[in-house]
Every structure is written in C-alpha cells, then in structure tokens.
XYZ file of C-alpha atoms in Angstrom:
590
model
C 159.842 93.315 153.004
C 161.897 94.656 149.362
C 160.172 95.024 146.683
C 160.193 91.964 144.133
C 161.645 93.884 141.722
C 165.006 94.212 143.441
C 165.992 91.064 143.044
C 166.039 91.652 139.315
C 168.120 94.657 139.260
C 171.570 94.476 137.500
C 174.439 96.164 138.365
C 175.159 99.154 135.640
C 178.157 100.948 134.674
C 176.010 104.420 134.768
C 172.860 105.880 135.064
C 170.942 109.089 133.394
C 168.118 111.097 134.117
C 166.057 110.559 131.219
C 166.766 107.625 128.955
C 170.440 105.494 128.938
C 174.018 107.002 129.408
C 175.486 107.715 126.372
C 179.116 105.482 127.194
C 178.852 101.804 126.835
C 180.198 99.606 129.970
C 183.228 98.967 128.119
C 184.188 102.543 127.630
C 187.674 103.898 128.185
C 187.568 107.612 128.884
C 184.841 110.806 128.643
C 184.881 111.730 125.169
C 186.272 115.312 126.122
C 189.462 114.488 128.132
C 193.107 113.994 126.705
C 193.846 110.378 127.510
C 197.558 110.455 126.863
C 198.164 113.698 128.696
C 201.553 113.890 130.407
C 200.504 114.449 134.265
C 202.689 116.744 136.065
C 203.354 120.551 136.642
C 201.294 122.881 138.496
C 198.643 125.550 138.421
C 197.561 128.542 140.062
C 193.802 129.923 139.962
C 193.114 133.057 141.352
C 189.407 133.873 143.277
C 187.944 137.213 144.825
C 186.892 136.862 148.506
C 188.379 135.074 151.766
C 188.432 131.969 153.818
C 188.930 130.809 157.167
C 187.227 127.121 156.617
C 188.370 123.631 155.456
C 184.488 122.043 155.817
C 182.759 122.696 152.936
C 179.527 120.844 154.258
C 178.440 123.060 156.899
C 176.132 126.017 156.881
C 178.785 128.075 159.046
C 181.115 129.957 156.764
C 179.637 128.086 153.782
C 180.813 130.925 151.780
C 184.402 131.387 152.963
C 185.183 127.892 152.850
C 188.463 127.535 150.961
C 188.014 126.462 147.079
C 188.919 122.775 145.660
C 187.735 121.012 148.825
C 184.388 120.448 147.159
C 184.246 122.620 144.280
C 182.192 123.025 140.741
C 184.956 124.550 138.610
C 188.352 123.555 140.250
C 187.077 120.074 141.133
C 186.629 118.109 143.527
C 190.203 117.576 144.762
C 190.042 115.996 148.770
C 186.364 114.650 148.479
C 184.985 112.318 146.230
C 180.925 111.337 145.220
C 179.888 107.724 144.772
C 179.682 108.568 141.116
C 181.205 111.247 138.846
C 179.000 113.413 136.094
C 179.805 113.631 132.498
C 179.858 117.040 131.124
C 179.020 116.020 127.624
C 175.754 114.574 128.793
C 172.521 116.381 130.024
C 172.757 114.155 133.377
C 174.755 110.943 133.188
C 176.587 109.278 136.019
C 179.310 106.542 135.747
C 181.057 104.684 138.365
C 183.952 106.298 140.833
C 183.339 105.210 144.502
C 180.777 103.156 143.621
C 181.746 100.759 141.028
C 178.262 99.842 140.024
C 174.693 101.079 140.563
C 171.426 99.264 140.457
C 168.060 100.303 140.555
C 164.267 99.466 139.197
C 162.330 101.042 136.283
C 160.129 103.313 139.453
C 163.270 103.989 141.013
C 162.037 102.761 144.525
C 165.249 102.133 145.341
C 168.713 102.338 144.381
C 172.112 100.398 145.297
C 175.655 101.525 144.905
C 178.051 98.721 145.398
C 181.471 100.350 146.196
C 184.604 99.479 144.409
C 186.605 97.366 146.549
C 189.873 99.408 145.527
C 188.622 102.433 146.978
C 191.115 104.397 149.092
C 191.412 106.960 151.726
C 194.656 109.090 151.404
C 196.007 107.257 154.385
C 195.323 103.773 152.698
C 192.456 102.655 154.665
C 189.555 101.158 152.177
C 186.139 102.998 151.513
C 183.461 101.097 153.183
C 179.874 100.952 153.474
C 179.679 101.895 156.882
C 181.936 105.051 155.359
C 178.556 105.768 153.489
C 176.044 105.463 155.661
C 178.373 107.664 158.410
C 178.392 110.533 155.983
C 174.837 110.831 154.945
C 173.611 110.379 158.640
C 176.189 113.271 159.493
C 175.218 115.658 156.593
C 171.935 114.958 157.764
C 172.336 115.985 161.631
C 175.287 118.491 161.323
C 175.995 119.742 157.600
C 174.311 122.356 155.278
C 171.512 122.449 152.606
C 171.460 120.460 150.052
C 173.439 117.893 151.771
C 171.481 117.724 154.910
C 168.221 117.285 153.051
C 169.533 114.176 150.944
C 167.679 111.445 153.430
C 164.497 113.301 153.308
C 163.503 111.225 150.315
C 164.951 107.868 152.048
C 162.538 105.456 153.854
C 165.416 102.918 154.660
C 169.331 102.700 154.409
C 170.956 99.569 154.803
C 174.097 97.729 154.205
C 173.789 95.045 151.921
C 176.448 92.402 151.222
C 179.711 93.099 152.088
C 180.255 96.394 150.470
C 176.993 97.943 149.333
C 174.606 100.543 150.493
C 170.485 100.489 149.369
C 168.176 103.480 149.510
C 164.899 102.623 149.685
C 163.056 105.723 148.823
C 159.835 107.025 150.277
C 156.692 109.109 148.653
C 159.126 113.031 149.131
C 161.196 111.395 146.380
C 161.257 111.812 142.588
C 162.983 110.600 139.467
C 166.207 112.821 140.496
C 166.676 111.250 143.890
C 169.198 108.477 142.877
C 171.370 110.388 141.072
C 171.502 113.068 144.016
C 172.395 110.513 145.967
C 175.225 109.545 143.617
C 176.550 113.207 143.372
C 177.052 113.048 147.565
C 180.122 113.123 149.395
C 181.450 110.368 151.187
C 183.611 110.828 154.491
C 185.945 108.850 156.382
C 184.261 107.390 159.472
C 187.217 106.719 161.092
C 189.111 110.152 161.360
C 185.750 112.435 161.987
C 185.359 113.836 165.312
C 181.070 113.826 164.948
C 180.500 116.340 168.204
C 182.827 119.234 166.181
C 181.950 118.898 162.956
C 179.788 121.780 162.284
C 182.356 124.044 163.653
C 184.916 125.806 161.250
C 188.393 124.300 161.305
C 191.500 124.469 159.539
C 192.444 121.024 160.331
C 193.534 119.282 156.952
C 191.403 116.968 156.484
C 191.601 113.159 154.937
C 189.490 112.344 151.725
C 189.440 109.644 149.109
C 189.979 112.016 146.148
C 193.212 113.076 144.012
C 194.842 115.548 145.828
C 195.692 116.151 149.758
C 196.466 119.718 151.270
C 199.604 120.957 151.558
C 199.526 124.455 152.744
C 197.107 127.044 154.138
C 197.443 130.421 154.641
C 194.011 131.613 155.795
C 192.613 134.388 153.859
C 195.185 134.244 151.227
C 195.826 130.627 149.478
C 195.617 127.408 149.673
C 197.935 124.351 148.122
C 196.770 120.841 147.114
C 199.497 118.606 145.833
C 198.659 115.281 144.250
C 198.560 111.912 145.931
C 200.817 109.787 144.492
C 198.812 106.565 145.576
C 195.302 108.109 144.314
C 192.981 105.089 144.365
C 190.878 106.113 140.767
C 193.904 107.416 138.572
C 192.833 104.613 136.234
C 189.557 104.512 136.453
C 187.683 105.626 132.859
C 185.801 108.077 134.962
C 188.856 109.781 135.801
C 191.220 109.308 132.665
C 192.180 112.735 131.699
C 191.317 114.325 135.097
C 193.427 116.105 137.422
C 196.685 116.250 135.569
C 198.718 118.723 137.905
C 201.377 117.726 140.430
C 200.205 121.121 142.917
C 197.326 123.153 142.825
C 197.346 126.455 143.985
C 193.967 128.688 144.894
C 195.328 132.614 145.350
C 192.594 134.789 147.286
C 192.669 138.640 145.959
C 190.186 141.334 147.400
C 189.601 143.014 144.314
C 188.816 141.414 140.536
C 191.559 144.450 139.573
C 194.317 142.729 141.772
C 193.774 139.523 140.312
C 193.739 140.561 136.760
C 197.218 142.650 137.438
C 198.486 139.026 139.260
C 197.636 137.051 135.861
C 198.965 139.181 133.499
C 202.355 139.236 135.719
C 201.967 135.474 135.621
C 201.122 134.754 139.165
C 197.842 133.290 138.349
C 197.632 131.210 135.040
C 193.983 131.567 133.748
C 191.348 134.310 134.091
C 187.460 134.030 133.314
C 186.169 137.223 131.854
C 182.752 138.361 131.686
C 182.969 141.968 131.046
C 182.696 142.118 127.308
C 184.454 145.901 127.205
C 187.284 144.289 128.977
C 187.787 141.461 126.619
C 187.486 143.489 123.514
C 189.978 146.072 124.875
C 191.690 145.093 127.988
C 193.994 142.930 127.058
C 196.449 145.350 124.942
C 199.534 144.669 126.602
C 202.546 142.663 126.009
C 201.992 138.982 127.009
C 199.044 138.814 124.481
C 201.055 140.271 121.863
C 203.356 138.349 122.032
C 201.358 134.566 122.634
C 202.475 134.409 126.154
C 199.019 135.054 126.895
C 196.347 133.240 124.953
C 192.948 134.334 124.548
C 190.221 131.304 124.235
C 186.219 131.885 123.316
C 184.236 128.992 124.075
C 180.408 128.295 123.162
C 178.766 125.836 124.673
C 175.412 124.197 124.385
C 173.213 125.078 127.052
C 170.331 126.852 128.318
C 171.779 130.991 128.457
C 170.535 130.910 132.181
C 168.922 134.151 133.332
C 171.157 136.482 135.495
C 168.817 139.673 136.854
C 168.020 141.850 139.400
C 165.603 139.617 142.100
C 162.899 141.491 143.627
C 162.922 139.739 147.126
C 159.167 139.185 147.768
C 159.410 138.698 151.435
C 159.451 142.457 151.374
C 155.666 143.643 151.489
C 156.221 146.173 148.857
C 157.567 143.311 146.466
C 154.256 141.281 147.428
C 152.226 142.564 144.148
C 153.418 140.925 140.708
C 152.139 144.061 138.564
C 154.363 146.159 140.477
C 157.288 143.789 140.093
C 156.413 143.930 136.215
C 156.310 147.725 135.898
C 159.763 147.886 137.771
C 160.808 145.440 135.223
C 159.753 147.468 132.097
C 161.878 150.951 133.464
C 164.968 149.153 132.964
C 166.321 150.273 129.826
C 168.570 147.446 128.157
C 169.111 149.027 124.894
C 170.737 151.958 126.437
C 172.853 149.826 129.043
C 173.860 147.650 126.288
C 174.680 150.250 123.516
C 176.318 152.224 126.581
C 178.164 149.732 128.814
C 178.652 147.437 126.675
C 179.031 148.241 123.558
C 176.004 146.309 122.054
C 177.672 142.672 123.178
C 174.787 141.420 124.867
C 171.317 139.950 123.671
C 168.451 139.951 126.371
C 167.338 137.002 127.727
C 164.060 136.521 127.619
C 163.426 133.012 129.034
C 165.483 130.700 131.858
C 166.335 128.134 129.576
C 166.663 130.165 125.990
C 168.515 128.984 123.269
C 167.735 125.434 124.200
C 164.112 122.989 123.342
C 163.265 123.129 127.079
C 162.609 127.419 126.038
C 159.103 128.691 125.944
C 160.289 131.463 123.708
C 158.857 131.227 120.117
C 156.844 127.946 121.147
C 153.009 127.849 121.765
C 151.798 125.698 125.184
C 150.696 122.978 123.051
C 147.712 120.524 124.868
C 149.965 118.672 126.914
C 151.676 122.013 128.950
C 147.837 123.376 128.579
C 146.677 120.494 130.676
C 149.579 120.507 133.124
C 149.182 124.138 133.850
C 145.579 123.706 134.644
C 143.966 126.430 136.484
C 147.700 128.311 136.136
C 146.554 128.716 132.587
C 144.929 132.283 133.767
C 147.708 133.493 135.525
C 150.194 133.351 132.247
C 150.432 136.174 130.151
C 148.727 135.971 126.624
C 151.993 136.473 124.970
C 154.163 134.313 127.249
C 151.791 131.647 126.865
C 152.140 131.559 122.830
C 155.332 132.035 122.837
C 155.365 135.199 121.198
C 156.470 137.613 124.235
C 159.733 139.761 123.990
C 160.625 142.341 126.159
C 159.837 146.071 124.672
C 163.171 147.212 122.511
C 163.106 151.377 123.818
C 164.836 153.808 121.783
C 167.770 153.534 124.152
C 167.610 157.021 125.534
C 167.333 155.904 129.268
C 163.399 157.439 129.066
C 161.288 155.982 126.653
C 158.321 157.285 127.028
C 156.068 154.642 125.321
C 157.593 151.962 127.638
C 157.662 154.035 131.252
C 153.998 154.533 129.962
C 153.492 150.688 130.488
C 155.123 150.956 133.275
C 153.012 153.225 135.139
C 149.858 152.055 134.314
C 150.625 148.649 135.703
C 152.264 150.615 138.976
C 149.265 152.232 139.237
C 146.894 148.698 139.265
C 149.392 148.017 142.054
C 148.326 151.576 143.883
C 150.997 153.519 143.001
C 150.660 156.956 141.421
C 153.158 159.742 141.561
C 152.160 163.080 143.815
C 154.664 165.760 143.457
C 157.156 163.533 141.587
C 157.528 161.255 143.619
C 156.045 157.513 143.202
C 153.877 157.060 146.262
C 151.772 154.958 147.518
C 147.905 155.654 148.425
C 148.587 156.577 152.192
C 151.374 158.742 150.676
C 154.687 156.462 151.624
C 157.185 156.923 148.856
C 158.357 154.072 146.426
C 161.735 153.420 147.582
C 164.294 150.413 147.893
C 167.746 149.656 147.903
C 169.687 147.380 145.221
C 172.560 145.685 147.642
C 176.041 144.771 145.038
C 178.846 143.068 145.572
C 181.330 144.410 142.708
C 181.951 147.312 140.567
C 180.637 145.609 137.763
C 177.220 145.058 139.442
C 177.278 148.660 140.552
C 177.406 149.911 137.300
C 174.378 148.165 136.316
C 172.374 149.215 139.597
C 173.163 153.115 139.278
C 172.066 152.652 135.242
C 168.753 151.074 136.690
C 168.798 153.747 139.335
C 168.660 156.930 136.957
C 165.790 154.765 135.103
C 163.823 154.732 137.822
C 164.486 158.105 139.100
C 162.480 159.504 136.080
C 159.561 158.045 137.438
C 160.196 159.354 140.971
C 161.075 156.135 142.403
C 163.896 156.642 145.401
C 166.630 153.866 144.865
C 170.062 153.543 146.900
C 172.613 151.297 145.322
C 174.932 149.468 148.432
C 178.177 147.989 146.912
C 179.315 145.532 150.334
C 182.192 143.528 150.713
C 182.255 139.633 149.831
C 181.405 138.371 153.458
C 178.964 140.947 154.259
C 176.840 140.372 150.562
C 177.235 136.527 151.007
C 175.954 136.624 154.852
C 172.994 138.502 153.935
C 172.210 136.971 150.605
C 172.280 133.439 152.627
C 169.928 135.619 155.123
C 167.669 136.972 152.476
C 168.460 140.296 153.967
C 167.895 142.595 150.988
C 165.328 144.388 149.219
C 166.955 143.652 145.406
C 170.268 142.215 144.235
C 171.573 141.073 141.220
C 172.021 136.758 140.512
C 172.768 134.409 138.196
C 170.772 131.272 137.911
C 172.392 128.771 135.676
C 170.171 126.648 133.482
C 171.203 123.062 132.587
C 169.601 120.863 129.799
C 168.346 118.792 132.854
C 166.664 120.845 135.417
C 165.839 119.454 138.787
C 166.310 120.110 142.282
C 167.746 123.227 141.897
C 164.337 124.373 140.711
C 162.669 123.675 144.540
C 165.702 125.547 146.212
C 165.546 128.403 144.460
C 161.555 128.622 143.648
C 159.725 126.246 145.801
C 157.698 127.648 148.729
C 159.390 125.371 151.087
C 162.592 127.063 150.665
C 161.584 130.583 151.214
C 162.775 130.806 154.664
C 165.689 128.361 154.438
C 168.670 130.036 155.065
C 171.682 128.979 152.956
C 169.248 128.338 149.892
C 168.910 130.031 146.597
C 165.400 130.947 147.283
C 166.497 134.576 146.733
C 162.931 135.588 145.356
C 161.485 134.212 148.063
C 159.048 132.653 145.984
C 155.474 131.472 147.825
C 153.533 129.997 145.301
C 151.407 126.871 145.324
C 151.093 126.675 141.323
C 154.916 127.121 141.382
C 155.513 124.563 143.474
C 153.284 121.949 141.572
C 155.247 122.637 138.351
C 158.375 122.209 139.428
C 157.267 119.039 141.268
C 155.955 118.028 137.261
C 159.868 118.475 136.611
C 160.815 116.269 139.080
C 158.460 113.451 138.235
C 158.411 113.569 134.608
C 159.287 110.438 133.345
C 159.624 110.566 129.299
C 161.551 113.749 127.735
C 158.226 115.042 125.913
C 156.790 115.486 129.586
C 159.772 116.576 131.002
C 160.035 119.415 128.381
C 156.410 120.483 128.872
C 157.322 120.722 132.545
C 160.248 123.136 132.237
C 158.177 124.918 129.515
C 155.534 125.563 131.854
C 157.331 126.204 134.816
C 159.291 128.561 132.404
C 156.388 130.370 131.487
C 155.258 130.705 135.318
C 158.423 132.445 136.147
C 158.210 134.884 133.633
C 155.007 135.810 134.355
C 155.376 136.397 137.765
C 158.203 138.434 137.465
C 160.367 137.666 140.342
C 163.482 138.592 138.406
C 164.007 141.295 135.736
C 166.028 139.782 132.823
C 169.402 141.340 132.003
C 171.515 139.660 128.947
C 173.549 136.550 128.120
C 176.548 135.947 125.435
C 176.211 132.542 124.495
C 179.885 132.154 125.278
C 182.224 131.579 127.374
C 185.915 133.792 127.570
C 189.023 132.519 129.465
C 192.794 133.694 129.288
C 195.336 131.834 130.048
C 199.129 131.529 130.180
C 200.341 129.616 127.008
C 201.971 126.842 129.046
C 198.485 125.965 130.124
C 196.788 123.389 127.627
C 193.484 121.817 127.097
C 191.638 119.317 125.052
C 190.432 120.321 121.735
C 187.180 118.400 122.089
C 184.879 121.179 124.347
C 181.913 118.960 126.507
C 178.652 120.081 126.370
C 178.597 122.050 129.451
C 181.579 124.109 128.424
C 185.263 124.130 129.405
C 186.081 122.374 132.488
C 189.213 123.032 134.240
C 190.005 119.745 135.694
C 190.956 118.095 132.237
C 193.573 120.605 131.179
C 196.884 120.589 131.719
C 200.157 122.192 132.165
C 201.962 122.038 128.868
C 205.603 122.388 130.149
C 205.667 118.708 131.286
C 208.059 116.782 128.615
C-alpha cells in the first residue's frame, strides 16, 4: 500500500537538505557562472599518478581510474546524475536528468521524473529502465558508496511513463533522497553486466557533455565536446562545460607537473605549499603576466588535515596513547621552520564555521544529545575553551613533553634506558606511510620530535599506486589524510567514523573507529530535521572526534591557490565552496 501522502506530493524543481533551495523554479542559471561565456577552445589539466581503467564505479583500480569520467574537480564529463548540485548552497540539488522531483515531509519516498529530452550520446532516450538498471548494477557489481545506495530502499519501481519512485526503509535518513539524486545513471542498452566489475579501456557511452576522443593508458585522456549534448540549455548547465576539448595529462611527480605548467603544456596548477606559493613563482611567465596567481577564500569549514592513527593496530587502541603522541608534535616549530608561519593550527573538524565546537560551550540540547558520552568528552572541549598547547617552537618544549609522558604512562608506557616501552619491555615503534615529498617532510619532523621520548618511528614514502592500495585496505600504522568538511555533513561522516565501515575496504574509515557513541552521533546528524538540531548534532560529533584523538590535527590556510595561464578565465563571482573548474573557459575564443 502506498502512503496517502504520495498523492499530495507536488513536483519540485529542486530540493535542499535543510529548508528550501535558494533558487526559484524559474531560475535561469546558477549565481556563480558566466551565462554569456563563449564556448570553445581547450584546456589541459595535470595530475600526479596513473590510470588503467575508464570505469569509475568499480572497486578494482578505483584509485587508477581516468580522471574526468565522474570527477568532483574536473566535472562529470561522461556520466551524469539525476540532479545537479549547486556549489553556492550547503546542500541543494536542481534538475538534470530528472526534470522534477517529488517527496513528502517525512522523506519516506522520493520520485524522480526524468526529463523527456534526456539522451545518451548515441541519441537514445534516458529511461526509467536505465535508472533502475543503474542502481541494481552498482548494487551488485559497483564499489562503495554506489553499492550501498539501495540499502535504505524498500522498493524501487517505475511510475508512469518515465518516473522512478524509491520508497525508503527504516535504515534511511533525511539525506538519503539527496544521495540518490547524486547517483550516476548508466545506459542499459550498451553495458555488459557480466564484465562490468573488470577494468576496461573501452570507450563508454554516457549522457554527459563530453565523449572520449583519445586514451593513452597512464599518460593522458582527451575528451571532446558532444555537439548534440541534450542538456546544454538547462538552467543547471548554463555556463558549464565551456571547452571544445579537455585533456588530462598524467605525471609521475609533482615537480614534473609544475615544469609542464611553466612551459604551457598544462594550463592550471593547484598549489598547496605556502613557501612555494610565496617564492616558487619567480619566473618570466609570471613576471610578464602570461601566468596569473589567484587566491580564493571559500566560505566553508577548514576541514581536518592530520596524522591518522590506525586504531586497528593494538598499540593505538588506547586514547591516552593517541593523545600523548599528538601532544609531541610541535606545530610552532613546523610552522616557523617549514612554512614561514603561513598556517593556522586546526582545532576542530568544522573550524571557521557555525558547526564547530571551538569556542562554543555545549548547550542543553547538545548535552542531552551526548547523554552518557558526556563523561568521555574532555572538559575544555565540552565548554569550547580547548586549544592545543602553544610550544616554544624548539621541537622539545619540556612542559608539553611532560604532559605527553604522563598520558603515555597512564597508557602503560614508560621510558626505560632511553626507549619508550610497554610493561613487557616492548619498544613503542611504528611506521608513518607518506605519498609525496611534502608529507615526508612533515613525517620526518614528527619522527625527530618523537625520538626525544625514545619513540622509534620509521617513515616510508611509497608511489601513488602502492599508497592507494595500502590505504584502501588499511595496511598502515599512521598516514596523513585530509578530511574535507562541508556546511552539510552527512553520509560521509558514516563512511569515515561509523563502526560498520571499519572493515569495509575502499571506504574512508582510515582511523578504524569502533565506538557506539560515535555511531549514535553520526546517526543524529543524519536524522536532524531542523537547522538547530543539525548544528547541535555536528558540534557534539566534533567534540567526540576531538576527545577520541583519532587524528593529530595539523593546520589549514582558509584559502585556495590556483595559478593559471592568462588565457584561462573564470567568473568574477565565486561560489560558497570555492572555485569550480567546470565553469572556467578559454578566453582566446572570440
């Protein structure tokens, strides 16, 4: 039996996680695009790594799939989702393959009504059967998170001529409809189901704005605009997809990529090193204005970059040891000697936003939500006054090291003959796995700090493919990872922190958290209906993560740096989440 409210659901042009979408039904384009851009020309992006696969939706070679197929940075060039996300709102979706959407206040169901104009690159229509096929195929043969999307669905059925309705089960939360809207749709009439989970270099068919023109495995992939792209005039697509040709070049090292950028073989370069940004662009093309340096300041939380302790390793199962090890890292020394004081210490997963617990005492609503977990939250974190100790930048601040030694002693470790050891005399030793020179530099500094307490640390830098393989199978002691934070945290918090993802290879559960209280707070985020309840849930979750010391927080900039050749242009307006490459264009086009 269908819920009675289904009959009253009205088709909507857009949906939002909390409240209503900002743009009205008759909107013409997103606020941050240039609607009058002249399309044409080309761009070449550069990335470090390799690829041997054109299927971005399978576990095998998931880290070596060609960029641009389904890509958060360069755009979904070949495949498309049911709806398009606006980067100028916390989490709002607008019509793409689905022209309209229907749901009820309880979000017990969602119905996507496909755009009758939607077409695959071969001219065939995108159908409800394609949508159902895609979700079933990815459930059976895809990788996470696509393989899990139907876990929250009780029934999936075709409705009318070209609509698909998903009715949710008791595992669903209020974010579930939006995650379905973000899911890719694949062509049923061209895909061989049996071979879908194998890597392939066969050119796929999609509904997106580009088709693959050329592939050189591990070296480059070239996309060309589909002149018959069905969606080019949709409001959610105006000002997007502005090049006739997009090339992604692959490099073994970042230095090689940067040299290619300087020569003009690559058109844009994303910089993350403050010293290099300040001093490394003293070459003729910059002086002449042929290369421009842009600084963008998005209005989003800081996120969390840090050393991640793998709690699957017995030594890291004790929060006191993790806390003690974290205190040993001398941020002031690192910031002064490696980065010319450019960074700020990160002290919250949502720093610089209203969702952060930093500087905000837990109110009654948050305390009720925390419940029995209150006793496990460090008092200073609970009242919002917690800050990491500021050292004397010597690398051996005795006051801070003394605090670390006390915590380690509580965890069963003491210094014996100059070596930090447990009660049985086993030395405290572990490996930090890094993936590039910048990470290695941080790890070597940390290695020196820890050596002062007799802690033996080895640093191992591995190539990209080995790093990704070990990271997705959790084969490491400590790694450096960045956890991006948005203004609408949701299911990614489950994949990172909930215990049912701890042993799920390919997930982001890098710390291996296994804590029912963390699980409960993640679920509270996903179930929140009001903005106030949502904020309380995120802050409580933030306090719990900080108190558990899964991550040794490092630093953040609060800005984005991109260098570009002057013929690559971008809109004057920047969205909430920062610059977006798919709305840039080639200014040489007249």
